[in-house]
Coordinates of N, CA, C and O and ligand atoms in Angstrom, one line a residue:
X1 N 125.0 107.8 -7.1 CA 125.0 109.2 -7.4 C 126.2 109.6 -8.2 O 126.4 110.3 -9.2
X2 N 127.2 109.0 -7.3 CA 128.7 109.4 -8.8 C 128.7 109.0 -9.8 O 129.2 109.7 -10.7
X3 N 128.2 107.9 -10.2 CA 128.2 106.9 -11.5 C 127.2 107.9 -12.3 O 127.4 108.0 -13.5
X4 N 126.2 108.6 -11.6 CA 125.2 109.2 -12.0 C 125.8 110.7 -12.7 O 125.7 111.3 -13.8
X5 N 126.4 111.0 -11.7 CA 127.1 112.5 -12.2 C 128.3 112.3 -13.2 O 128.5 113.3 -14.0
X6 N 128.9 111.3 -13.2 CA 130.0 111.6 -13.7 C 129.5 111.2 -15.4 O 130.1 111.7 -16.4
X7 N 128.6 110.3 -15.5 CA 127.8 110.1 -16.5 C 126.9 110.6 -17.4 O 126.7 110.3 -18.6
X8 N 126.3 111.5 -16.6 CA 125.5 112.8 -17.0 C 126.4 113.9 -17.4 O 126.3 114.6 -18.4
X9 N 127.3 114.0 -16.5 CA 127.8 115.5 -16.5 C 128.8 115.6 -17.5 O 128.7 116.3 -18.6
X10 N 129.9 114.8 -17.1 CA 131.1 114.8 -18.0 C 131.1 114.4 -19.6 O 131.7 115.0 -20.5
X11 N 130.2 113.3 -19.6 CA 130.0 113.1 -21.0 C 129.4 113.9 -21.8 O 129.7 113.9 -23.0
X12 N 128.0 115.0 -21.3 CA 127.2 115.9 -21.7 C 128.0 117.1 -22.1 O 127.6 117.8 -23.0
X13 N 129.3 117.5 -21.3 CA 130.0 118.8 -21.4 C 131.1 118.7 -22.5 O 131.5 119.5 -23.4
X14 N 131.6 117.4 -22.1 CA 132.3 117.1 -23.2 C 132.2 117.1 -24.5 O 133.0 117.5 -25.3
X15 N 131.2 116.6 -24.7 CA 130.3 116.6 -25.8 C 129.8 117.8 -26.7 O 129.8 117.9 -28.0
X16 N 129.5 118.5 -25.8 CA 129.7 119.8 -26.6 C 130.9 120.5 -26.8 O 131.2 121.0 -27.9
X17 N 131.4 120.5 -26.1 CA 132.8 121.1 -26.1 C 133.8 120.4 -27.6 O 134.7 121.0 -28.2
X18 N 133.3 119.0 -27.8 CA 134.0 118.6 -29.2 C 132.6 119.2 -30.6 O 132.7 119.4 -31.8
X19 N 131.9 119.2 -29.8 CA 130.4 120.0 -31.5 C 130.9 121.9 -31.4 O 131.0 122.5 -32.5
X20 N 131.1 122.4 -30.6 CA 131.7 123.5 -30.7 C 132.8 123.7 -31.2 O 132.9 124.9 -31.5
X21 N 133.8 123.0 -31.5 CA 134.9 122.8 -31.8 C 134.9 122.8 -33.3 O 135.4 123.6 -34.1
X22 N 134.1 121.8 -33.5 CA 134.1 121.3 -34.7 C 132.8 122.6 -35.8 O 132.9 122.9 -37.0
X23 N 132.0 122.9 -35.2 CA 131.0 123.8 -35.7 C 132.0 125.1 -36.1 O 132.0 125.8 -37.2
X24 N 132.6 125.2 -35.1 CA 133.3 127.2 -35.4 C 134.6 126.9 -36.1 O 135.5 127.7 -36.3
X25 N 134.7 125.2 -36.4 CA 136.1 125.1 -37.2 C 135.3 125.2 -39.0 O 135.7 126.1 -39.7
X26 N 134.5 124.5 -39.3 CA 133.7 124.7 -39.9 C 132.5 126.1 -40.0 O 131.3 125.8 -39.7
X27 N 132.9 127.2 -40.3 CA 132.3 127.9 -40.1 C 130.8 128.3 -41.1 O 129.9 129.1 -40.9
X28 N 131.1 127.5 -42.4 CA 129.8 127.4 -42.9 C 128.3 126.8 -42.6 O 127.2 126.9 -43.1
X29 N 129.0 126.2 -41.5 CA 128.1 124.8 -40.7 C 127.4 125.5 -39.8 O 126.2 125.5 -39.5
X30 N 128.3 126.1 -39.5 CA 127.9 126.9 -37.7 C 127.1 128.0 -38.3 O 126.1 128.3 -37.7
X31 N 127.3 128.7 -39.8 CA 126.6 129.7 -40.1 C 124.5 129.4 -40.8 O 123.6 130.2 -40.9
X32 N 124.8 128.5 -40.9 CA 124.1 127.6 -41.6 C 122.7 127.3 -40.4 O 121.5 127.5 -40.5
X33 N 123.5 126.7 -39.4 CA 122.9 126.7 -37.8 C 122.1 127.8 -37.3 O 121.0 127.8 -36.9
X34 N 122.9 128.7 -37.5 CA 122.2 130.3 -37.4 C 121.4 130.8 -37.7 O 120.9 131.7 -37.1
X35 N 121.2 130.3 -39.0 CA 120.1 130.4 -40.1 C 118.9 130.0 -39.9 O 117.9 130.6 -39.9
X36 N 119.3 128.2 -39.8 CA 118.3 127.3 -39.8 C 118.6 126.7 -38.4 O 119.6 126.0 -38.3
X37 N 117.9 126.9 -37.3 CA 118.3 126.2 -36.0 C 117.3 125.1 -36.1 O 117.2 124.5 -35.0
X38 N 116.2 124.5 -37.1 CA 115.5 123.3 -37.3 C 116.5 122.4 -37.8 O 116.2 121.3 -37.6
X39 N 117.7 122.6 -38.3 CA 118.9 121.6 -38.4 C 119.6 120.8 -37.7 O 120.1 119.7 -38.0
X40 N 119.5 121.8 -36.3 CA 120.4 121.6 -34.9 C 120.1 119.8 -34.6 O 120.9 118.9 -34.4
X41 N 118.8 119.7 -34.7 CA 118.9 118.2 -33.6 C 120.1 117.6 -34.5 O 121.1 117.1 -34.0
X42 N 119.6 117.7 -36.2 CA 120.5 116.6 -37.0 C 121.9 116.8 -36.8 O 122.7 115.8 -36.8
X43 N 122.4 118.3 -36.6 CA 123.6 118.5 -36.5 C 124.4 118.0 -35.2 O 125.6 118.0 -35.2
X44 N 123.5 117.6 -33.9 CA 123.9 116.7 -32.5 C 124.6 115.7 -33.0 O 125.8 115.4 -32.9
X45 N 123.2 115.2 -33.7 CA 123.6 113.5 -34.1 C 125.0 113.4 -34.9 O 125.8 112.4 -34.8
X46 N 125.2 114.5 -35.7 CA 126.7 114.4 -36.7 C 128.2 114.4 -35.8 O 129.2 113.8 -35.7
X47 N 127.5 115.5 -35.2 CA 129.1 115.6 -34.3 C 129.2 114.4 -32.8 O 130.1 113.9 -32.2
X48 N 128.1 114.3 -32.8 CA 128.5 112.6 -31.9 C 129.0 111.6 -32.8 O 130.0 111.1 -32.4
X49 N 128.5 111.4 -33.7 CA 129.3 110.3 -34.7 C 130.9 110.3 -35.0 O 131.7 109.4 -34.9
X50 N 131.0 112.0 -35.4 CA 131.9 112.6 -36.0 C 133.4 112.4 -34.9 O 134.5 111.9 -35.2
X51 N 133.2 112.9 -33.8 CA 134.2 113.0 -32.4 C 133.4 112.5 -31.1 O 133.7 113.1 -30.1
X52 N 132.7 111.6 -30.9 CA 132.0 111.3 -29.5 C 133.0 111.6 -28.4 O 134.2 111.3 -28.4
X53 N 132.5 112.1 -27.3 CA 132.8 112.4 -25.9 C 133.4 111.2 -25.4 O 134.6 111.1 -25.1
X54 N 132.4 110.0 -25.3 CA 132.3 108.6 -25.0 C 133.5 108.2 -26.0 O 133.6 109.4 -26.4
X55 N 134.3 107.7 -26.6 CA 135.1 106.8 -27.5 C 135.1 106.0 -27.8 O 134.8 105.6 -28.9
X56 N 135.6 105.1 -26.5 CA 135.6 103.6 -26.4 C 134.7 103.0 -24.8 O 134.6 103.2 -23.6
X57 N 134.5 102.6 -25.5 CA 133.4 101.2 -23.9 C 133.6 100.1 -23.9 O 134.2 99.5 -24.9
X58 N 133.1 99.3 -22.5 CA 133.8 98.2 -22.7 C 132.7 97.0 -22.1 O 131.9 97.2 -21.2
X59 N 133.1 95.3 -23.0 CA 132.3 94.7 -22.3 C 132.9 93.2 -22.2 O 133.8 92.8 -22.9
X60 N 132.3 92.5 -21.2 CA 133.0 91.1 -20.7 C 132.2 90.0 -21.8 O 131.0 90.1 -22.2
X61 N 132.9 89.1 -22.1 CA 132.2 88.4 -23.1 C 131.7 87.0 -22.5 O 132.3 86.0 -22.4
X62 N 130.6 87.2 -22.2 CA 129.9 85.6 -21.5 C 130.2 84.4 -22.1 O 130.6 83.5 -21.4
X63 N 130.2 84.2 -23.2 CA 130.1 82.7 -23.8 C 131.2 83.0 -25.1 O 131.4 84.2 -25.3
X64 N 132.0 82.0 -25.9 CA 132.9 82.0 -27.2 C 131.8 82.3 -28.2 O 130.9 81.5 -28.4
X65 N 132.1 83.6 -28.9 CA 131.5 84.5 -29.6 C 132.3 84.5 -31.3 O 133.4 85.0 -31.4
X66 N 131.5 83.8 -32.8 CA 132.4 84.8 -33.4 C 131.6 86.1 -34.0 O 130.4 86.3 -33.8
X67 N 132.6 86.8 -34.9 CA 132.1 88.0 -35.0 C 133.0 88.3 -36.6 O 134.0 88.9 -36.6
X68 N 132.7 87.8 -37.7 CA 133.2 88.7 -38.8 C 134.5 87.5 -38.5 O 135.7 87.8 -38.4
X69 N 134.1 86.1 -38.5 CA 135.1 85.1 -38.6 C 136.3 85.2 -37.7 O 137.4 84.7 -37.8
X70 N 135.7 86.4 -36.6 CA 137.4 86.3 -35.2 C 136.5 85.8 -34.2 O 135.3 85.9 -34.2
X71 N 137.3 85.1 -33.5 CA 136.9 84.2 -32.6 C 136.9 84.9 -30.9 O 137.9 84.5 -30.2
X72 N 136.0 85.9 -30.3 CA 136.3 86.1 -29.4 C 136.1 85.3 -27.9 O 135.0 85.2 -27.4
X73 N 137.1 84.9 -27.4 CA 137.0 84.0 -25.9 C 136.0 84.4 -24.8 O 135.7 85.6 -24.4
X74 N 135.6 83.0 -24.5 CA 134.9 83.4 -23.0 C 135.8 83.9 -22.4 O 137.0 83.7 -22.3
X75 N 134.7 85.1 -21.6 CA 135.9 85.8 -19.9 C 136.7 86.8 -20.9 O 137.5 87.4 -20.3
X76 N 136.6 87.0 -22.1 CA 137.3 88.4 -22.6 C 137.0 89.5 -21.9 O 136.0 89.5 -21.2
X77 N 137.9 90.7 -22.0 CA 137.5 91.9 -21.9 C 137.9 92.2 -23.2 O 138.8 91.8 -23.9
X78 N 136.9 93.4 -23.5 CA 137.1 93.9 -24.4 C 136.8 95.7 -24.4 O 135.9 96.2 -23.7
X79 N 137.6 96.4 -25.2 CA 137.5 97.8 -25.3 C 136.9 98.0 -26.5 O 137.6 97.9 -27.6
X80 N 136.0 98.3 -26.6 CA 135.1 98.5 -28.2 C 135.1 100.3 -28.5 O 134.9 101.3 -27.7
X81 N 135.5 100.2 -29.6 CA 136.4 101.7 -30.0 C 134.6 102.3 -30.6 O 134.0 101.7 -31.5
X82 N 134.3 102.9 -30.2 CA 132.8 103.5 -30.9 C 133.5 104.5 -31.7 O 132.9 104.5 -32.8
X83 N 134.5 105.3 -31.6 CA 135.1 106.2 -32.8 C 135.0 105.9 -33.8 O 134.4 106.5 -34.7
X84 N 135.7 104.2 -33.9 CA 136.8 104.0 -35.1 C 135.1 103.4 -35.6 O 135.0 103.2 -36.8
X85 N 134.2 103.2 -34.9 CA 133.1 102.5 -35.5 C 132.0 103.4 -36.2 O 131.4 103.2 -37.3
X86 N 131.9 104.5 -35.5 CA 131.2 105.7 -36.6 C 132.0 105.8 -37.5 O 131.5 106.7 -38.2
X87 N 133.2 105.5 -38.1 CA 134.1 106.3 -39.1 C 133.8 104.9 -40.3 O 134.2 104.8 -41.4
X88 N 133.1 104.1 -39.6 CA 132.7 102.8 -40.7 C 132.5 103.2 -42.3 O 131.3 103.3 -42.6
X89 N 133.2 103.4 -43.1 CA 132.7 103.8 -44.3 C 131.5 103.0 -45.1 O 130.7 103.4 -46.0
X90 N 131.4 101.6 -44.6 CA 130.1 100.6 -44.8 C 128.6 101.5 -44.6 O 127.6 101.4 -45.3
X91 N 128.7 102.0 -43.9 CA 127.7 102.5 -42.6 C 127.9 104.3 -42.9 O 126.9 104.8 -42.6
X92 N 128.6 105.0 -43.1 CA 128.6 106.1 -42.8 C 129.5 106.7 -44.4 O 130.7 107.0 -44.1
X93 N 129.2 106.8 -45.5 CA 130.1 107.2 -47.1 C 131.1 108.6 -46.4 O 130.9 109.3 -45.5
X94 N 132.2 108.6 -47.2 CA 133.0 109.8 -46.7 C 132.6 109.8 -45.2 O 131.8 110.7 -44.9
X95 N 132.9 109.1 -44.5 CA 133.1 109.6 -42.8 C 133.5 110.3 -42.2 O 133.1 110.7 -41.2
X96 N 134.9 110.6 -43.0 CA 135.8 111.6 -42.2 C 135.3 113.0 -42.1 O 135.8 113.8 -41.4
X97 N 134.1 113.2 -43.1 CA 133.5 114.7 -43.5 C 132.2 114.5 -42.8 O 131.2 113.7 -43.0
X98 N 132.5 116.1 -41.5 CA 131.1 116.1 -41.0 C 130.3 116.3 -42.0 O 130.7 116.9 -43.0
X99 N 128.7 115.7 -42.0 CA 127.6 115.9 -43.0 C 126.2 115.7 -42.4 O 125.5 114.7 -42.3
X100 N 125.8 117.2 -42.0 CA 124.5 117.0 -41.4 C 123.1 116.4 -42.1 O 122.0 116.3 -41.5
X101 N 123.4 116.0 -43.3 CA 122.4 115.9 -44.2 C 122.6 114.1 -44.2 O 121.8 113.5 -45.0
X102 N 123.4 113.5 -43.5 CA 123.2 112.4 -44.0 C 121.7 111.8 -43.6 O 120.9 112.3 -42.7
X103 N 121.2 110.5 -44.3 CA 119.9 110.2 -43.9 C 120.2 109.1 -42.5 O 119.4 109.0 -41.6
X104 N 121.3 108.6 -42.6 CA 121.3 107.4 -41.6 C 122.4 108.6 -39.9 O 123.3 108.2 -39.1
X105 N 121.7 109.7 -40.0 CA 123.1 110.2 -39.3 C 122.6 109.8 -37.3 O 123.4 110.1 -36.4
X106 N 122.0 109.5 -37.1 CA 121.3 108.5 -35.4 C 121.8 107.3 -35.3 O 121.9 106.8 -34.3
X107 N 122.2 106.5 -37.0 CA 123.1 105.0 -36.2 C 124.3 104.8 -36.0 O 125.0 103.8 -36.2
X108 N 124.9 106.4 -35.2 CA 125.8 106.2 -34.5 C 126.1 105.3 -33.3 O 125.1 104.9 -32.7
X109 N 127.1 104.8 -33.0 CA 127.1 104.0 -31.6 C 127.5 104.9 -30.1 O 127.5 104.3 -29.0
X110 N 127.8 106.4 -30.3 CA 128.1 107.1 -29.4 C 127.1 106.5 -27.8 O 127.5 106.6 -26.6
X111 N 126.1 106.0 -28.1 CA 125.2 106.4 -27.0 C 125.5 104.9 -26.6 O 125.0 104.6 -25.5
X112 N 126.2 104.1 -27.1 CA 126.4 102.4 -27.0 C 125.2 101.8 -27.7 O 124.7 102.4 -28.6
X113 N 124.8 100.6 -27.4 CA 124.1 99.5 -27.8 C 123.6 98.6 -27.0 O 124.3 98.1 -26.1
X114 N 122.0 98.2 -27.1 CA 121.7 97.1 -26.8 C 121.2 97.2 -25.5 O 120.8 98.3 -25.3
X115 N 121.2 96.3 -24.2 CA 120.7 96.2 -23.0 C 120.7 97.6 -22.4 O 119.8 98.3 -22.1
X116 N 122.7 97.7 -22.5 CA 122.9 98.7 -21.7 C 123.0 100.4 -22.4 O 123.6 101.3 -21.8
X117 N 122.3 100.3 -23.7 CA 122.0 101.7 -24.1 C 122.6 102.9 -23.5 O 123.5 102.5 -22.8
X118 N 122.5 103.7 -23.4 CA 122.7 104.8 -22.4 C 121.2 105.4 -21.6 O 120.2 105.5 -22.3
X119 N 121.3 105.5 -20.6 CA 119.7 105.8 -20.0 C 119.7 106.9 -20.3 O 118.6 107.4 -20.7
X120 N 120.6 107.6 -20.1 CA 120.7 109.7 -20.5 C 120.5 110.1 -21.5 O 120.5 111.3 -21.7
X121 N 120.3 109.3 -22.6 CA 120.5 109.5 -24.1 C 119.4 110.5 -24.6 O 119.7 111.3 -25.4
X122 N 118.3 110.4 -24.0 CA 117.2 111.4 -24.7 C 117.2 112.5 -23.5 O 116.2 113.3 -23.7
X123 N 117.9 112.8 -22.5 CA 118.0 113.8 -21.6 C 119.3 114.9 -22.4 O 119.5 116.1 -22.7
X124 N 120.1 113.4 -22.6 CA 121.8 114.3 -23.1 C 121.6 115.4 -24.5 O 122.1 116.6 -24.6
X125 N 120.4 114.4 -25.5 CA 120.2 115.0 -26.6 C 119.5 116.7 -26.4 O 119.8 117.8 -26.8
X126 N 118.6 116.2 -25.7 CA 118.0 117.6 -25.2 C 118.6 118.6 -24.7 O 118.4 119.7 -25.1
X127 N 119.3 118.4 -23.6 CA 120.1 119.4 -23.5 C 121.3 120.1 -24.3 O 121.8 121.1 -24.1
X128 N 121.5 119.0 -25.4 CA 122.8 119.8 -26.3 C 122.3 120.6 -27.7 O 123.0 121.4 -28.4
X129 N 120.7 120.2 -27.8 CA 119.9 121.1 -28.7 C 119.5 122.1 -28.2 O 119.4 123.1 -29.0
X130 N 119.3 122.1 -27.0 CA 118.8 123.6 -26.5 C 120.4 124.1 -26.2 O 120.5 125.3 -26.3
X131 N 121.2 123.6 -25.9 CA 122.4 124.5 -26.0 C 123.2 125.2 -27.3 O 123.9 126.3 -27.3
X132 N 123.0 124.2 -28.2 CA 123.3 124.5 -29.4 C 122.2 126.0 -30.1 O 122.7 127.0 -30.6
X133 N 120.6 125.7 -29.9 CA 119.8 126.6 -30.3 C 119.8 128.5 -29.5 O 119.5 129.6 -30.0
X134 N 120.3 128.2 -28.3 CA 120.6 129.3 -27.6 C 121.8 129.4 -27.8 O 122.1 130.6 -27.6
X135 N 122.7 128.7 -28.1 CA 124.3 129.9 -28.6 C 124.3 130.3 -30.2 O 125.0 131.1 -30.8
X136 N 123.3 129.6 -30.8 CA 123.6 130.2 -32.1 C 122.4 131.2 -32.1 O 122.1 131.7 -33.2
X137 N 121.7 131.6 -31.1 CA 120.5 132.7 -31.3 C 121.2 133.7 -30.8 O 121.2 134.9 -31.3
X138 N 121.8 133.4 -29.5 CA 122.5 134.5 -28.9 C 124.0 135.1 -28.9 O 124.5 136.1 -28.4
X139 N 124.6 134.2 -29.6 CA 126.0 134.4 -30.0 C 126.2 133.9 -31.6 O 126.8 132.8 -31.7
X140 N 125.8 134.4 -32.6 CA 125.9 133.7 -33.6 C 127.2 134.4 -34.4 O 127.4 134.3 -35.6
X141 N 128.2 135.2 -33.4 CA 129.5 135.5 -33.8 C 130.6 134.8 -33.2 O 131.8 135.1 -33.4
X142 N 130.2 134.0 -32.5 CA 131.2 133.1 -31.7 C 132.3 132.7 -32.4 O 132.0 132.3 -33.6
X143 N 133.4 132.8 -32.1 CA 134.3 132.3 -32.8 C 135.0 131.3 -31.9 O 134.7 131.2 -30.8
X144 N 136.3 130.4 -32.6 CA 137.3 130.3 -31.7 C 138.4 131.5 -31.5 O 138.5 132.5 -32.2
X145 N 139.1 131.3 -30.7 CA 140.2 132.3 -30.4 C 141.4 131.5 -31.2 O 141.8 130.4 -30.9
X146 N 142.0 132.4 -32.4 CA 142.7 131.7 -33.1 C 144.7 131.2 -32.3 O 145.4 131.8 -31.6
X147 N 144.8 130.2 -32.8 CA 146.6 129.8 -32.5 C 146.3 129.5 -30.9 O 147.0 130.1 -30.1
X148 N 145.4 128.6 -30.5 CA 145.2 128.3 -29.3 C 146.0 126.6 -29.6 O 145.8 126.1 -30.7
X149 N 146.7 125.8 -28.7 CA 146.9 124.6 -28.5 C 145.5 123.6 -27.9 O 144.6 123.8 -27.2
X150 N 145.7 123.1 -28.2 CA 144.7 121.8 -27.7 C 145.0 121.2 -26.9 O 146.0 120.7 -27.5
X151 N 145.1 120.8 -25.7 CA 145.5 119.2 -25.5 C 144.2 118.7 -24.9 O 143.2 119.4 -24.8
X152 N 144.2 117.2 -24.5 CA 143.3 116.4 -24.5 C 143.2 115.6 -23.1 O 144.3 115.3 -22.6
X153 N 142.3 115.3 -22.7 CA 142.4 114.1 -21.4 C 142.9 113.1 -21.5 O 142.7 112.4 -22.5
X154 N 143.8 112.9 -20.6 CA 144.4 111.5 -20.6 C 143.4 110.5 -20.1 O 143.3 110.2 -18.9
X155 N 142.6 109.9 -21.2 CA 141.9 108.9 -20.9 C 141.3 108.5 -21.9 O 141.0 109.2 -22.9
X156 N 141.2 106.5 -21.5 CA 141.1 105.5 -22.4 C 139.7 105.8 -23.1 O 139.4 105.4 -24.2
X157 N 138.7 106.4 -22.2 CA 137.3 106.7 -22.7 C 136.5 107.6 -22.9 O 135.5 107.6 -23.6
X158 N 137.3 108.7 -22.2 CA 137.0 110.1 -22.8 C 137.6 110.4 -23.2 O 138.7 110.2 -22.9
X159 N 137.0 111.7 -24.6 CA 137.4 112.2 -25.2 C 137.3 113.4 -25.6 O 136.5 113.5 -26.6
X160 N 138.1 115.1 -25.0 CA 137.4 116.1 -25.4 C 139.0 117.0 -24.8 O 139.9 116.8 -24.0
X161 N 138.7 118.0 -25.7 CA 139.7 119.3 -24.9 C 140.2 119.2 -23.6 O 139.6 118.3 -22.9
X162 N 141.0 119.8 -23.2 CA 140.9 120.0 -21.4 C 140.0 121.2 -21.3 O 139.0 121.3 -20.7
X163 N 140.7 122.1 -22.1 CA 139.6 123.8 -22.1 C 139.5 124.4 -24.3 O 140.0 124.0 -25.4
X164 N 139.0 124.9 -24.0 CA 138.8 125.5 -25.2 C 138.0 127.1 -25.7 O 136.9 127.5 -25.8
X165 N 139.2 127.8 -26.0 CA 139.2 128.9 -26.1 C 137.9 129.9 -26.9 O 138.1 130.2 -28.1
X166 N 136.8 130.3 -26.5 CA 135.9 131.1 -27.9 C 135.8 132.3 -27.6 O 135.9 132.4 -26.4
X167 N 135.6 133.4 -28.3 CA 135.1 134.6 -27.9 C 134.0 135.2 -29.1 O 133.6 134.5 -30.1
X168 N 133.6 136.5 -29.0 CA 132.5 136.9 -29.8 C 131.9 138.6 -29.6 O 131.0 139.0 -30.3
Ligands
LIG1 C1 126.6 113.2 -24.8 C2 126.3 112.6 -23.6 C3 126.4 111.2 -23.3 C4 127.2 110.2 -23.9 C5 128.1 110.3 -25.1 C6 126.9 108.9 -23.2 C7 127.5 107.7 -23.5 C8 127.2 106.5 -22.9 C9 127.7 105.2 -23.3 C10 128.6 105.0 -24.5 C11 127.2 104.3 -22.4 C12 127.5 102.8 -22.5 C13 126.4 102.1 -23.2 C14 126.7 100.6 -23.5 O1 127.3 100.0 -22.7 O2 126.1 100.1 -24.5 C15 126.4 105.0 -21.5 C16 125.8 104.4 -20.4 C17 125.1 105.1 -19.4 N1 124.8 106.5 -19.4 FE1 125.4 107.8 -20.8 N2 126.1 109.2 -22.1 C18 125.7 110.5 -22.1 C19 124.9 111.2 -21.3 C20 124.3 110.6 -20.2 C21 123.4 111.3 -19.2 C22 122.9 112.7 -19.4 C23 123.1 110.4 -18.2 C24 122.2 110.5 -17.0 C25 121.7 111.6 -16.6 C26 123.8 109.2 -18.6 C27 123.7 108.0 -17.8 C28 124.2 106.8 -18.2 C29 124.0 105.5 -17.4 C30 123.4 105.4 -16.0 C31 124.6 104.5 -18.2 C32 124.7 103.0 -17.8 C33 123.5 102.3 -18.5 C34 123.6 100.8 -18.2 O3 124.7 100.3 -18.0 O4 122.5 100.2 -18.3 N3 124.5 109.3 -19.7 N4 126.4 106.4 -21.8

């Protein structure tokens, strides 16, 4: 049940909390949203790519692996940066610029990969489009509260505000 909550919960809140950020910093985007809230799912998928909640994950390497001619050891651990990997310019043109319009914008790695996928992935999404669709129908003056500081969690795998200021 903790693994469960802290999984669902934290990563889901977090998560918005960095698409919020990033939507009312950009306020053409967020305006745009307001407009057309048939955009919203695509606009999830950007800002997970963009700032994921999740960052980095991690996994044990069973057998001597190469990968792009590096040689990774049996019994490794490893911290796999999902950030630095959405920002792939191979995979994603101008990355550093949110773009809801891209066509490839779901092969993000925010949700991870492979076996261990994320199981919440189509729960998490849903909830951040209906949250997204109900603040921009019901608050579509939202702002941030300007000359606010940021700081961030101290942690290797999450990633988000501690608090963040909006009003409207
Ligand atoms: C925006 C929200 C979320 C993000 C960014 C996120 C991200 C991740 C990531 C990166 C992994 C590791 C995947 C891998 O190792 O390849 C993971 C696994 C997992 N997530 Fe999520 N998650 C989110 C929401 C949720 C929700 C809502 C739930 C459940 C209600 C959930 C439950 C789990 C569980 C149980 C695993 C472990 C799966 C396994 O090891 O087989 N997550 N998630």
């Amino acid at each position: 049940m903790i693994t469960l909550l802290v999984a669902g919960h934290e990563t889901t809140t977090a998560q918005i909390t960095n698409g919020i950020l990033h939507w009312l910093t950009q306020r053409e985007e967020w305006e745009r949203l307001c407009q057309h809230p048939d955009a919203i799912p695509q606009a999830v998928e950007e800002m997970m790519r963009y700032d994921p909640s999740v960052c980095a994950w991690r996994r044990y390497v069973v057998e001597d692996t190469q990968i792009n001619g590096v040689t990774i050891p049996k019994s490794a651990n490893l911290l796999l940066m999902l950030n630095s990997a959405n920002r792939d310019e191979t995979i994603f043109p101008e990355s550093d610029t949110i773009d809801i319009d891209r066509d490839n914008v779901k092969d993000h790695l925010s949700f991870g990969y492979g076996i261990h996928y994320c199981v919440g992935a189509p729960l998490a999404r849903l909830e951040m489009v209906i949250l997204f669709e109900e603040l921009t129908r019901r608050l579509p003056t939202l702002r941030l509260v300007p000359e606010q500081t940021l700081s961030y969690t101290r942690n290797i795998s999450f990633r988000s505000p501690t608090s963040l200021h909006v009003a409207w």
